[in-house]
PDB file of N, CA and C in Angstrom:
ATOM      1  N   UNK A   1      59.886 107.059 107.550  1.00 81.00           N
ATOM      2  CA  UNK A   1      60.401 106.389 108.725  1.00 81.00           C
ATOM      3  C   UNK A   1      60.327 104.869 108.506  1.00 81.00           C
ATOM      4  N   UNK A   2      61.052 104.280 108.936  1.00 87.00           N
ATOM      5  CA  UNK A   2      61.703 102.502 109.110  1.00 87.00           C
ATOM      6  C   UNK A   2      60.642 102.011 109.942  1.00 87.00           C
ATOM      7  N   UNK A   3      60.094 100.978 109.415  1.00 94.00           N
ATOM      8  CA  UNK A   3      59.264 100.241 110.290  1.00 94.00           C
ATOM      9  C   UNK A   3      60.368  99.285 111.396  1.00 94.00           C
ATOM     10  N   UNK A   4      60.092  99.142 112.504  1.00 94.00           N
ATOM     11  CA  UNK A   4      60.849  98.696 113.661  1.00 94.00           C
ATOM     12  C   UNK A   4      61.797  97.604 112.678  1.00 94.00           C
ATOM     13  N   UNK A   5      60.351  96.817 112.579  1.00 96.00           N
ATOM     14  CA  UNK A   5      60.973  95.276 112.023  1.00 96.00           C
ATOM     15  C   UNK A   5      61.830  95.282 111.489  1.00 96.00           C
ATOM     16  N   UNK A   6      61.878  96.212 110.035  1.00 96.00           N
ATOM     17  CA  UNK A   6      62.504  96.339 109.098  1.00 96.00           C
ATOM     18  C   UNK A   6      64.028  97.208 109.220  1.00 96.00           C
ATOM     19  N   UNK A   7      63.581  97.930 110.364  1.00 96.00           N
ATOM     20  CA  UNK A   7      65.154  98.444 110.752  1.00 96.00           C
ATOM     21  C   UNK A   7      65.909  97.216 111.684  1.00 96.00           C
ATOM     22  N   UNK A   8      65.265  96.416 112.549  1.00 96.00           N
ATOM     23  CA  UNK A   8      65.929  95.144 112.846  1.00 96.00           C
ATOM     24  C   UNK A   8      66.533  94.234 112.144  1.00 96.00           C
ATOM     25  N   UNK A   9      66.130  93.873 111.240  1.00 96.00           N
ATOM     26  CA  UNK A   9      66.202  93.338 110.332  1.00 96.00           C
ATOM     27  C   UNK A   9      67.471  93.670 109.655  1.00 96.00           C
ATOM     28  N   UNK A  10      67.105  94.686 109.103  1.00 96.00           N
ATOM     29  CA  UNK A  10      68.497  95.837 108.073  1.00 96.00           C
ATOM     30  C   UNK A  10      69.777  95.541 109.355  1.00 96.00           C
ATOM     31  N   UNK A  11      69.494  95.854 110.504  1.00 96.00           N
ATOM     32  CA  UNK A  11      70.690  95.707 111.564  1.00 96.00           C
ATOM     33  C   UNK A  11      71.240  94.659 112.067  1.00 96.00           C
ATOM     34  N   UNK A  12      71.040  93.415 111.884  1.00 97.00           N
ATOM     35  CA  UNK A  12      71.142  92.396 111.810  1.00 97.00           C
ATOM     36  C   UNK A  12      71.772  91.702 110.584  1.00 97.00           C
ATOM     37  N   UNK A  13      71.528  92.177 109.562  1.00 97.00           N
ATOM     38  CA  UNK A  13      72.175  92.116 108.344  1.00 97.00           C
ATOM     39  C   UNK A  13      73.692  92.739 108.186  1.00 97.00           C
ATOM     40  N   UNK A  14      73.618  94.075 108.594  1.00 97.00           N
ATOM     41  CA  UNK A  14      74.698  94.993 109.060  1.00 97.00           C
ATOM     42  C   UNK A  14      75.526  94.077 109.727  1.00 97.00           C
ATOM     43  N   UNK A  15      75.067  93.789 110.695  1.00 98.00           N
ATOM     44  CA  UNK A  15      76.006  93.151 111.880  1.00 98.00           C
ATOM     45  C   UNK A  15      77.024  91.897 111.333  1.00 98.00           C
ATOM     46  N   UNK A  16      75.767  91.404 110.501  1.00 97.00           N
ATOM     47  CA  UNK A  16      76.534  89.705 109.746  1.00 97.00           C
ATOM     48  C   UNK A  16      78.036  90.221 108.890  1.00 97.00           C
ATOM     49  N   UNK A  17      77.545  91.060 108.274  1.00 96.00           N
ATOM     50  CA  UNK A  17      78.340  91.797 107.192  1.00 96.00           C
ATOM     51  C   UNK A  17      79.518  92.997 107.909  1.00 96.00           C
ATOM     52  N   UNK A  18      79.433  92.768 109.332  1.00 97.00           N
ATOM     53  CA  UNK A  18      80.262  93.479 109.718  1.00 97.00           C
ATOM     54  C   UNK A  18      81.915  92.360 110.537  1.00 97.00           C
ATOM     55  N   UNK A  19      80.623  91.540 110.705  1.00 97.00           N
ATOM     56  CA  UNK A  19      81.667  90.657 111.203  1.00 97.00           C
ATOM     57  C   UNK A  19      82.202  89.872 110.079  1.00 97.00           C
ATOM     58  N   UNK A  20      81.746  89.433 109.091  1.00 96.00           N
ATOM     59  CA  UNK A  20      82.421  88.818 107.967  1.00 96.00           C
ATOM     60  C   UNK A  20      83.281  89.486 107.398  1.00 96.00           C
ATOM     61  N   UNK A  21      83.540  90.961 107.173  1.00 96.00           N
ATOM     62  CA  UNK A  21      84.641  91.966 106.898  1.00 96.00           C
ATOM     63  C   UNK A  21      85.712  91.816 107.939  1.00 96.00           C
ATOM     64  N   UNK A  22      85.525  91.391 109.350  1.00 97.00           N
ATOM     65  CA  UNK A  22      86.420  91.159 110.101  1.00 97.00           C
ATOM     66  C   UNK A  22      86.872  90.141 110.005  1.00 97.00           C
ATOM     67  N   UNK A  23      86.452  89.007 109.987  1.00 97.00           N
ATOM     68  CA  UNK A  23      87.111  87.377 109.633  1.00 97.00           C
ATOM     69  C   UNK A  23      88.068  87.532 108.430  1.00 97.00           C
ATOM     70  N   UNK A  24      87.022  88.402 107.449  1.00 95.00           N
ATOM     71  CA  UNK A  24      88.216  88.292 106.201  1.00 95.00           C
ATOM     72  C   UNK A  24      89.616  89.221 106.403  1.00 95.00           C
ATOM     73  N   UNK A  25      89.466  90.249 106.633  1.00 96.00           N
ATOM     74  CA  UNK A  25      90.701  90.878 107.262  1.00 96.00           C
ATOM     75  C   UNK A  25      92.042  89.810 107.827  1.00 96.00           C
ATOM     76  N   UNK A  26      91.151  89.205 109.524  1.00 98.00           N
ATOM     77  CA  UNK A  26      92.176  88.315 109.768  1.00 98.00           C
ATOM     78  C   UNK A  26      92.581  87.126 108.889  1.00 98.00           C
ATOM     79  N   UNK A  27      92.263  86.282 108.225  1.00 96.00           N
ATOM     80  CA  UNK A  27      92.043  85.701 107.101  1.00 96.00           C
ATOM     81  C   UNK A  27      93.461  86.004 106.461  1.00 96.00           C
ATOM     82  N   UNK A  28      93.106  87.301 105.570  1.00 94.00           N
ATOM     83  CA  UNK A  28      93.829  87.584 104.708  1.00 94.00           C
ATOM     84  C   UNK A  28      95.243  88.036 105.513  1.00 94.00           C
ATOM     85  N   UNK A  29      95.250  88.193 106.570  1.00 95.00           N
ATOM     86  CA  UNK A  29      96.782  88.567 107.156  1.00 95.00           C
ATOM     87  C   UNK A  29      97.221  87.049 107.587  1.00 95.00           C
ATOM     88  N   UNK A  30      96.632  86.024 107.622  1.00 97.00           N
ATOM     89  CA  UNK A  30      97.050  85.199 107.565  1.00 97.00           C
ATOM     90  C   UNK A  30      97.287  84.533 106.385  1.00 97.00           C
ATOM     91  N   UNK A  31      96.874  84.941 105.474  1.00 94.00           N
ATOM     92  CA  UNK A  31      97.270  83.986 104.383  1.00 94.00           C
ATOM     93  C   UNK A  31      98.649  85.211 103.376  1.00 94.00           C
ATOM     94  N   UNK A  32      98.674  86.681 104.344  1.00 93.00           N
ATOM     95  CA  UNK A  32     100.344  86.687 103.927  1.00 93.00           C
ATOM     96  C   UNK A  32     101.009  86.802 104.573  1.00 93.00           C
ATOM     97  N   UNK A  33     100.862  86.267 105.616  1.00 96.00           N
ATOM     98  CA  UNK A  33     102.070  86.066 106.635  1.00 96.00           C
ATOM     99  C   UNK A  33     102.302  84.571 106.258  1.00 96.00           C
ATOM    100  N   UNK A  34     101.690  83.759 105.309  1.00 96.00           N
ATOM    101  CA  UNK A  34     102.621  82.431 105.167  1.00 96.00           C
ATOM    102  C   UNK A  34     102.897  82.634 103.759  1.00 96.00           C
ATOM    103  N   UNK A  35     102.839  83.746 103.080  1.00 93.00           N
ATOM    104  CA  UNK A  35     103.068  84.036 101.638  1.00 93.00           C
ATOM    105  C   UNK A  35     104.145  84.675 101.959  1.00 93.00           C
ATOM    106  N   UNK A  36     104.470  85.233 103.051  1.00 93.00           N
ATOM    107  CA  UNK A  36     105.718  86.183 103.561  1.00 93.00           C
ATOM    108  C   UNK A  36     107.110  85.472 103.677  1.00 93.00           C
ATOM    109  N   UNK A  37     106.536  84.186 104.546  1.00 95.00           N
ATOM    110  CA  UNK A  37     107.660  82.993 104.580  1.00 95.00           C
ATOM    111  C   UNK A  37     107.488  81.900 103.628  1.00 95.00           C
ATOM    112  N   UNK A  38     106.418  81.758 102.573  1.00 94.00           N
ATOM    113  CA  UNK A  38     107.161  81.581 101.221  1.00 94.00           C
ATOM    114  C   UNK A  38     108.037  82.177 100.472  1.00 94.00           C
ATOM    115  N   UNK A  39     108.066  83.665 100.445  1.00 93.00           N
ATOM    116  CA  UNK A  39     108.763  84.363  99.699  1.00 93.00           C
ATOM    117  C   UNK A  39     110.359  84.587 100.239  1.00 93.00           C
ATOM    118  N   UNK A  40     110.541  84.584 101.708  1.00 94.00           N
ATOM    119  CA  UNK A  40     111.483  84.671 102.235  1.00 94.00           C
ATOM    120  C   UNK A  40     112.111  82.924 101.971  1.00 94.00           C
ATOM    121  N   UNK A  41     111.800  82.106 101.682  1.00 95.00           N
ATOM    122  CA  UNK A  41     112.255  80.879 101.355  1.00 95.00           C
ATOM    123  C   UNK A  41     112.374  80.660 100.351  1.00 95.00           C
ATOM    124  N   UNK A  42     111.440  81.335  99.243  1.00 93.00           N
ATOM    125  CA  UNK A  42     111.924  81.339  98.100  1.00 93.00           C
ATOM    126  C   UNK A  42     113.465  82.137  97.729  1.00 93.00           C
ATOM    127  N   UNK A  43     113.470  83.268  98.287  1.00 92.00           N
ATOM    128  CA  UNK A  43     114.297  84.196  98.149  1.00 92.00           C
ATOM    129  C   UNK A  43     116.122  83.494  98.572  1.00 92.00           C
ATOM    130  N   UNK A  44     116.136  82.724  99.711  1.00 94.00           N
ATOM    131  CA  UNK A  44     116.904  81.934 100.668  1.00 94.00           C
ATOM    132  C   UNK A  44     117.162  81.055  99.747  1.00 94.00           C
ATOM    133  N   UNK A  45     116.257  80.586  98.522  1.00 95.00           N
ATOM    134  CA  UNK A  45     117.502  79.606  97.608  1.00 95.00           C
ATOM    135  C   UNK A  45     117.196  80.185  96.565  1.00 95.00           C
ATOM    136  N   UNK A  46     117.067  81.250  96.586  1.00 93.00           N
ATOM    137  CA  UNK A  46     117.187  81.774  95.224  1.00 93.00           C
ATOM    138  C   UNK A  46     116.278  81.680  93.971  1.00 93.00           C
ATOM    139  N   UNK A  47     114.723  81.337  94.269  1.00 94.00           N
ATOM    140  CA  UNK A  47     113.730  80.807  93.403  1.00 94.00           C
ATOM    141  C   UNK A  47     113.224  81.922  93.209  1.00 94.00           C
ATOM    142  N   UNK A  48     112.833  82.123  91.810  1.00 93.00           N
ATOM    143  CA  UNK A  48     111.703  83.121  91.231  1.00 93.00           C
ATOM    144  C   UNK A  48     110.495  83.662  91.860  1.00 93.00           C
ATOM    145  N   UNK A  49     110.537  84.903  92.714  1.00 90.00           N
ATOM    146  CA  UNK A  49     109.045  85.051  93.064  1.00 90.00           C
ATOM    147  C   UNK A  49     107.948  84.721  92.506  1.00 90.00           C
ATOM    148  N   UNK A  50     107.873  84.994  91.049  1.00 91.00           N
ATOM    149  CA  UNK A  50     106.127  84.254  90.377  1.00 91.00           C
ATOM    150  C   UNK A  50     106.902  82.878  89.801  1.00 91.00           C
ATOM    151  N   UNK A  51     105.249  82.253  90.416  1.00 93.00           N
ATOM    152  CA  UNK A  51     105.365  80.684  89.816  1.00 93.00           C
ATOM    153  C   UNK A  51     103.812  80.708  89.332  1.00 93.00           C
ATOM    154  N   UNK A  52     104.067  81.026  87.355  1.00 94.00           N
ATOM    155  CA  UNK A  52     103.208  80.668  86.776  1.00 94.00           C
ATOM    156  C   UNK A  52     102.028  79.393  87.314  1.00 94.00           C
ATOM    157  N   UNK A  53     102.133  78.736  87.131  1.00 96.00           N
ATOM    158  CA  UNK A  53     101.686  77.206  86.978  1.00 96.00           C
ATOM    159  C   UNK A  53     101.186  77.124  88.207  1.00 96.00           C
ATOM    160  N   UNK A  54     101.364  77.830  89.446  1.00 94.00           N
ATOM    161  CA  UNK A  54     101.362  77.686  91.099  1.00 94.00           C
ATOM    162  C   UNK A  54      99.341  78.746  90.756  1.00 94.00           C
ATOM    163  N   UNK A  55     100.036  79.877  90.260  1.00 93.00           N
ATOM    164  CA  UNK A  55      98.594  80.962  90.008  1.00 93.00           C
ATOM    165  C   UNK A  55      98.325  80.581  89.555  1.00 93.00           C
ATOM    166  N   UNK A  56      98.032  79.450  88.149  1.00 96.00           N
ATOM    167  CA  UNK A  56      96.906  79.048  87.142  1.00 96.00           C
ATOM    168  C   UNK A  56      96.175  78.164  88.064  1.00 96.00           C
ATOM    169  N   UNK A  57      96.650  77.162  88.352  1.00 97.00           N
ATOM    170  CA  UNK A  57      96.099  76.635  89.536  1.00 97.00           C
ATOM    171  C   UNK A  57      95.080  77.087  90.303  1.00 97.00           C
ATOM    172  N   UNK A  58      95.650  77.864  91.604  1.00 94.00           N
ATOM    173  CA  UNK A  58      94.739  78.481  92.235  1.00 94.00           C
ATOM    174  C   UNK A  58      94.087  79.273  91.655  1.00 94.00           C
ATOM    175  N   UNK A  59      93.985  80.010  90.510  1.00 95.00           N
ATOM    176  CA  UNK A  59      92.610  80.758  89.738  1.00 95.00           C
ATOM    177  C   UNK A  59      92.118  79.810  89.319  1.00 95.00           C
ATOM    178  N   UNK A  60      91.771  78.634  88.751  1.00 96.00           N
ATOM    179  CA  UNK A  60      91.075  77.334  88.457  1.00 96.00           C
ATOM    180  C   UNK A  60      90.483  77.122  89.355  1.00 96.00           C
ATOM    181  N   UNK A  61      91.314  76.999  90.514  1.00 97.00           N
ATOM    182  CA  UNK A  61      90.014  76.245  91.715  1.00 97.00           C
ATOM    183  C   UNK A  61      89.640  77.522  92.418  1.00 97.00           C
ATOM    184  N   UNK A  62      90.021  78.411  92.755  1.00 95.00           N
ATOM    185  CA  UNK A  62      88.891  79.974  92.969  1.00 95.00           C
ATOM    186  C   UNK A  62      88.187  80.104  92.115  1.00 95.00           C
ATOM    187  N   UNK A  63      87.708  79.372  90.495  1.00 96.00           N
ATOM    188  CA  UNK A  63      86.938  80.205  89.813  1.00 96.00           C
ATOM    189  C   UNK A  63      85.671  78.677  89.905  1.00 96.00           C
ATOM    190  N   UNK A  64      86.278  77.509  90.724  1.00 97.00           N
ATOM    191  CA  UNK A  64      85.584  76.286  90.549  1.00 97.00           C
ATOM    192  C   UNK A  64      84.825  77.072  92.003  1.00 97.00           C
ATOM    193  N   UNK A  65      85.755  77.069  93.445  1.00 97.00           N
ATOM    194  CA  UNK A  65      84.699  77.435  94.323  1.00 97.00           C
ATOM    195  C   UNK A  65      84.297  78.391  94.045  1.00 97.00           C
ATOM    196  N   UNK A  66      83.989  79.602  93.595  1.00 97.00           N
ATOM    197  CA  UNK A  66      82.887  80.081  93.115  1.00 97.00           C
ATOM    198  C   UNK A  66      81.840  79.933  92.934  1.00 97.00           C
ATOM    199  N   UNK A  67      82.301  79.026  91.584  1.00 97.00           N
ATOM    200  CA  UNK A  67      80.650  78.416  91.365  1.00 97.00           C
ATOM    201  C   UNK A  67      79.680  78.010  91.939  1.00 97.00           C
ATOM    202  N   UNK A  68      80.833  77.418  92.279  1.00 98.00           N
ATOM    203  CA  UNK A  68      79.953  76.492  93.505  1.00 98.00           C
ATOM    204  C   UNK A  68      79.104  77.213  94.754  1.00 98.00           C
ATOM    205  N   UNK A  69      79.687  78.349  95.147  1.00 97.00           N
ATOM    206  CA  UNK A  69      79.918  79.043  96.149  1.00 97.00           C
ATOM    207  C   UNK A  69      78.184  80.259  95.701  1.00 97.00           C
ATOM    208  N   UNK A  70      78.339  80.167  94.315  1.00 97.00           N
ATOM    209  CA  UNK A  70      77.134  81.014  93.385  1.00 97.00           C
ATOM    210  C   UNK A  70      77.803  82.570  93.923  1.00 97.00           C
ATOM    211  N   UNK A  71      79.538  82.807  93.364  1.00 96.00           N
ATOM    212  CA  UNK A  71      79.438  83.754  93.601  1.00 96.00           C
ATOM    213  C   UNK A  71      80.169  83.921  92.034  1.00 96.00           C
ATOM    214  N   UNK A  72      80.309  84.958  91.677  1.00 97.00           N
ATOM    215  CA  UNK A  72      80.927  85.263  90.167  1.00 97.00           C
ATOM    216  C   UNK A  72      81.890  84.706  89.919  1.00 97.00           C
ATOM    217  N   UNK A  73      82.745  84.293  88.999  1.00 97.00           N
ATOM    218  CA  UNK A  73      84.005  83.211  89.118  1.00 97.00           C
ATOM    219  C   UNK A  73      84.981  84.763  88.534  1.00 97.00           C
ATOM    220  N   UNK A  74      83.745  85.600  87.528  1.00 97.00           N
ATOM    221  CA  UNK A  74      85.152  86.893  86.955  1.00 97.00           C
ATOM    222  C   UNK A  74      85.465  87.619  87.943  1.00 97.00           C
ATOM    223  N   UNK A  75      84.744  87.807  89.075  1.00 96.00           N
ATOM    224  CA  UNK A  75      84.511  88.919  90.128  1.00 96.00           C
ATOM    225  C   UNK A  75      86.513  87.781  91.247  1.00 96.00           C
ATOM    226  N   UNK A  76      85.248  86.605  91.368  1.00 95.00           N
ATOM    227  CA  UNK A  76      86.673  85.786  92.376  1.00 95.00           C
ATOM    228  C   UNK A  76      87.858  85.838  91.672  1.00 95.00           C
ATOM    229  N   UNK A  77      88.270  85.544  90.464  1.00 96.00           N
ATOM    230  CA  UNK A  77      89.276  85.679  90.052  1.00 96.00           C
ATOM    231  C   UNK A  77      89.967  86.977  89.843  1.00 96.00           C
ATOM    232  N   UNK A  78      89.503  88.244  89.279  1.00 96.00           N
ATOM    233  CA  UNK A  78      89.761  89.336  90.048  1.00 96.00           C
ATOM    234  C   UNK A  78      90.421  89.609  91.362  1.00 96.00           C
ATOM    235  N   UNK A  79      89.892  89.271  92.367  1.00 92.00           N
ATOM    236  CA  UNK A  79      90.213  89.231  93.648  1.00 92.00           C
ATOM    237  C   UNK A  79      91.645  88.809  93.835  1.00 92.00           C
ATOM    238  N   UNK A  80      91.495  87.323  93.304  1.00 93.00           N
ATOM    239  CA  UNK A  80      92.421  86.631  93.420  1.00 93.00           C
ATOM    240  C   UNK A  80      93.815  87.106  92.606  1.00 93.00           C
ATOM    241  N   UNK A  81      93.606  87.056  91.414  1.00 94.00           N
ATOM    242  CA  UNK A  81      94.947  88.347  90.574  1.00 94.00           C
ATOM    243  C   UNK A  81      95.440  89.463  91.445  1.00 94.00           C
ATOM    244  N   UNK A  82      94.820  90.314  92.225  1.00 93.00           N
ATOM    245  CA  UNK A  82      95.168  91.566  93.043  1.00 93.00           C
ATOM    246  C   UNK A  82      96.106  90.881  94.047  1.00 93.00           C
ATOM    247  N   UNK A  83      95.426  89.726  94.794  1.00 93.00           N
ATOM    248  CA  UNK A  83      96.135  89.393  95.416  1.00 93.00           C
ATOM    249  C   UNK A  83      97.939  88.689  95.306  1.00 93.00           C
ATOM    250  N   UNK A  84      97.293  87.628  94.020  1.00 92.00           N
ATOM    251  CA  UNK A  84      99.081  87.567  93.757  1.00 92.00           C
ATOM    252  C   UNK A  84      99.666  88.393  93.119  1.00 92.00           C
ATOM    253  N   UNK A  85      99.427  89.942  92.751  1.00 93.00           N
ATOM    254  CA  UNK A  85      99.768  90.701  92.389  1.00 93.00           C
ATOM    255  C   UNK A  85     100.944  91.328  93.594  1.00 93.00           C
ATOM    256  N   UNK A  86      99.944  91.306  94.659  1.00 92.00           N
ATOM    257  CA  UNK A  86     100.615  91.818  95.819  1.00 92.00           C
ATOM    258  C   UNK A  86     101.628  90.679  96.797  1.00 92.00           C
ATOM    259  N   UNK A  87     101.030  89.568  96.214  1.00 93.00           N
ATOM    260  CA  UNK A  87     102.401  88.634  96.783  1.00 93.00           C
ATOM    261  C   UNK A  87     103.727  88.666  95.745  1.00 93.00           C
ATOM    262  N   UNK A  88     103.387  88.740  94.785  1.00 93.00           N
ATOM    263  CA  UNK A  88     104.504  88.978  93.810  1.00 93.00           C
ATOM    264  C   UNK A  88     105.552  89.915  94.277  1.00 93.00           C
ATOM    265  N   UNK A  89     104.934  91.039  94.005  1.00 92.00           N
ATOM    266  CA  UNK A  89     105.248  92.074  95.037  1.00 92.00           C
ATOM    267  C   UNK A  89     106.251  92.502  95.992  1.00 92.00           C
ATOM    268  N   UNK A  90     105.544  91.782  96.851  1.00 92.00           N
ATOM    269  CA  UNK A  90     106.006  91.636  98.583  1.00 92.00           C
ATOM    270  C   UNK A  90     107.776  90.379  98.286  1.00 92.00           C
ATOM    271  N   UNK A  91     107.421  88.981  97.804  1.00 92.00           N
ATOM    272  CA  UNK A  91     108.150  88.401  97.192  1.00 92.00           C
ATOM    273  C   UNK A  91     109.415  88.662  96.541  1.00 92.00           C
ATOM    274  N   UNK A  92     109.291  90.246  95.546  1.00 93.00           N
ATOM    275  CA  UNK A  92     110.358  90.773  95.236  1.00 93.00           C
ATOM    276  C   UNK A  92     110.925  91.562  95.744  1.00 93.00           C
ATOM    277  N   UNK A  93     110.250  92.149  97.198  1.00 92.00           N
ATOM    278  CA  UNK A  93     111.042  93.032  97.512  1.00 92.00           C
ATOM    279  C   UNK A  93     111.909  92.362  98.746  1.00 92.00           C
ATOM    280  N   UNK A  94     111.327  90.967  99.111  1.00 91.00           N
ATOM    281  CA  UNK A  94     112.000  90.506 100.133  1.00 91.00           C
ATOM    282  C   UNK A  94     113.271  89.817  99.192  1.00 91.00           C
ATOM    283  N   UNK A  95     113.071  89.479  97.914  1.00 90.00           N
ATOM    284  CA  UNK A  95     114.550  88.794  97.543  1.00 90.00           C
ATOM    285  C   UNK A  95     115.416  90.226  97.136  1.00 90.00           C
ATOM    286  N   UNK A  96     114.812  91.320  96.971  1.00 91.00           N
ATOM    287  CA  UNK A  96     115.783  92.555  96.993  1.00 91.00           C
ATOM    288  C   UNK A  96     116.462  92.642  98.198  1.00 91.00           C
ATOM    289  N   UNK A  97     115.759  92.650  99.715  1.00 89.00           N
ATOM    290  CA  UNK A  97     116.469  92.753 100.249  1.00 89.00           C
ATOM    291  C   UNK A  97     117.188  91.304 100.814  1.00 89.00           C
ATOM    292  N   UNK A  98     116.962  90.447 100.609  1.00 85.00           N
ATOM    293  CA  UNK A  98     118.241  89.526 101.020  1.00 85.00           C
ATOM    294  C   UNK A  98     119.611  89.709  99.678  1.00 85.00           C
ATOM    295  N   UNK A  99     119.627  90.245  98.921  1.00 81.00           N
ATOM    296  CA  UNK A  99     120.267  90.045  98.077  1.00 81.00           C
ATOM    297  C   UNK A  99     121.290  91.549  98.488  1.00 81.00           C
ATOM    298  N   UNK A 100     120.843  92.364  99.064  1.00 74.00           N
ATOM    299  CA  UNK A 100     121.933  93.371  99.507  1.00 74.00           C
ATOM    300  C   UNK A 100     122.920  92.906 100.679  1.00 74.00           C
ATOM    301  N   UNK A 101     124.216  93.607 100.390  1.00 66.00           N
ATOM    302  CA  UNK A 101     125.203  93.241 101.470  1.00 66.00           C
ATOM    303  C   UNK A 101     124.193  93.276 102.937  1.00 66.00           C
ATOM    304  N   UNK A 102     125.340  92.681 104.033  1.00 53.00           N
ATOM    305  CA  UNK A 102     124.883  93.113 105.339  1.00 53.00           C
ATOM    306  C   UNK A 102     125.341  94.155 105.633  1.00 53.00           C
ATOM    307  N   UNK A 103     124.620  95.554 106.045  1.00 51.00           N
ATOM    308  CA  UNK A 103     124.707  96.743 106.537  1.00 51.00           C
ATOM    309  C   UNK A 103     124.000  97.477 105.589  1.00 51.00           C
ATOM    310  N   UNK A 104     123.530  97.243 104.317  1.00 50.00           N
ATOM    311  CA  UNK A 104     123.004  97.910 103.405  1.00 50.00           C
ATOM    312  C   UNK A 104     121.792  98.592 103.934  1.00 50.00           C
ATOM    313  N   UNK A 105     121.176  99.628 103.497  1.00 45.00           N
ATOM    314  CA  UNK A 105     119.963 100.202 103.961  1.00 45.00           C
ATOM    315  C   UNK A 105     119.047  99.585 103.003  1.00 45.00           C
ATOM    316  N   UNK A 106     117.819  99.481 103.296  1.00 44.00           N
ATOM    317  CA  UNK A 106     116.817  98.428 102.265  1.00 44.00           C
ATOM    318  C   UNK A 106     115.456  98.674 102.801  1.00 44.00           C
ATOM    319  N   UNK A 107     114.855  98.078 101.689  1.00 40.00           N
ATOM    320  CA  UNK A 107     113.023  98.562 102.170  1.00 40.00           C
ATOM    321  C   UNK A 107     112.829  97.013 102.854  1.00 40.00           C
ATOM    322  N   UNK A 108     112.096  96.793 103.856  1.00 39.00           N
ATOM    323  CA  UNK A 108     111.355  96.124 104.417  1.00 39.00           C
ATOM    324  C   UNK A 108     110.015  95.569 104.071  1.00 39.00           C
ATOM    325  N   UNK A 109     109.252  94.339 103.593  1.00 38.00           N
ATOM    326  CA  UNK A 109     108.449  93.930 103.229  1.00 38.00           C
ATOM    327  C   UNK A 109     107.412  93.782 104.780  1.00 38.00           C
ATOM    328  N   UNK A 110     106.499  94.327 104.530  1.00 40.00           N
ATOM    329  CA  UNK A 110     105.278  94.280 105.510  1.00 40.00           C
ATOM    330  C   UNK A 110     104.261  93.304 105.421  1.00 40.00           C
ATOM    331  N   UNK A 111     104.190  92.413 104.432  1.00 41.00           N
ATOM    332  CA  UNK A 111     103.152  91.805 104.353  1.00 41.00           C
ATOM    333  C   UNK A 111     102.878  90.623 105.475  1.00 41.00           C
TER     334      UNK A 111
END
């Protein structure tokens, strides 16, 4: 059996870590809902969904705050790859569908 303290404690911890899973959630729907209307602007003049040089970048300075941050820089950068993986993604499927006639049937980007 859990000593009181120590189950307070543990639940309180829980709690921190429950709400920080929620911040990041909203967070991250915010940061592709303006990756959404990058891509739809990219798409609108016709620019390449991946921009090399744009991701080296931001994995440089995700792997700098890290450090800083004392959290893994291979673990953050990880993270960070999945993610423009999935803006890439999202990116190509929105210049797929601007690129079909009007009336065409087409997949819809959710991000």
């Amino acid at each position: 059996m859990l000593d009181p303290e120590i189950k307070e404690e543990l639940a309180s911890y829980r709690q921190s870590i429950d709400n920080i899973d929620a911040a990041l959630v909203h967070m991250l729907a915010e940061r592709f809902r303006c990756t959404k209307a990058v891509g739809v602007l990219k798409a609108k003049h016709r620019l390449p969904p991946a921009d090399p040089a744009r991701e080296e970048y931001q994995i440089e300075r995700l792997r700098r705050l890290a450090k800083d941050a004392n959290l893994d820089p291979d673990f953050a950068e990880k993270f960070l790859n999945f993610i423009i993986k999935e803006v890439i993604r999202h990116h190509e499927a929105i210049a797929a569908d601007r690129s079909q006639p009007a009336g065409s049937a087409g997949t819809t980007s959710s991000a």
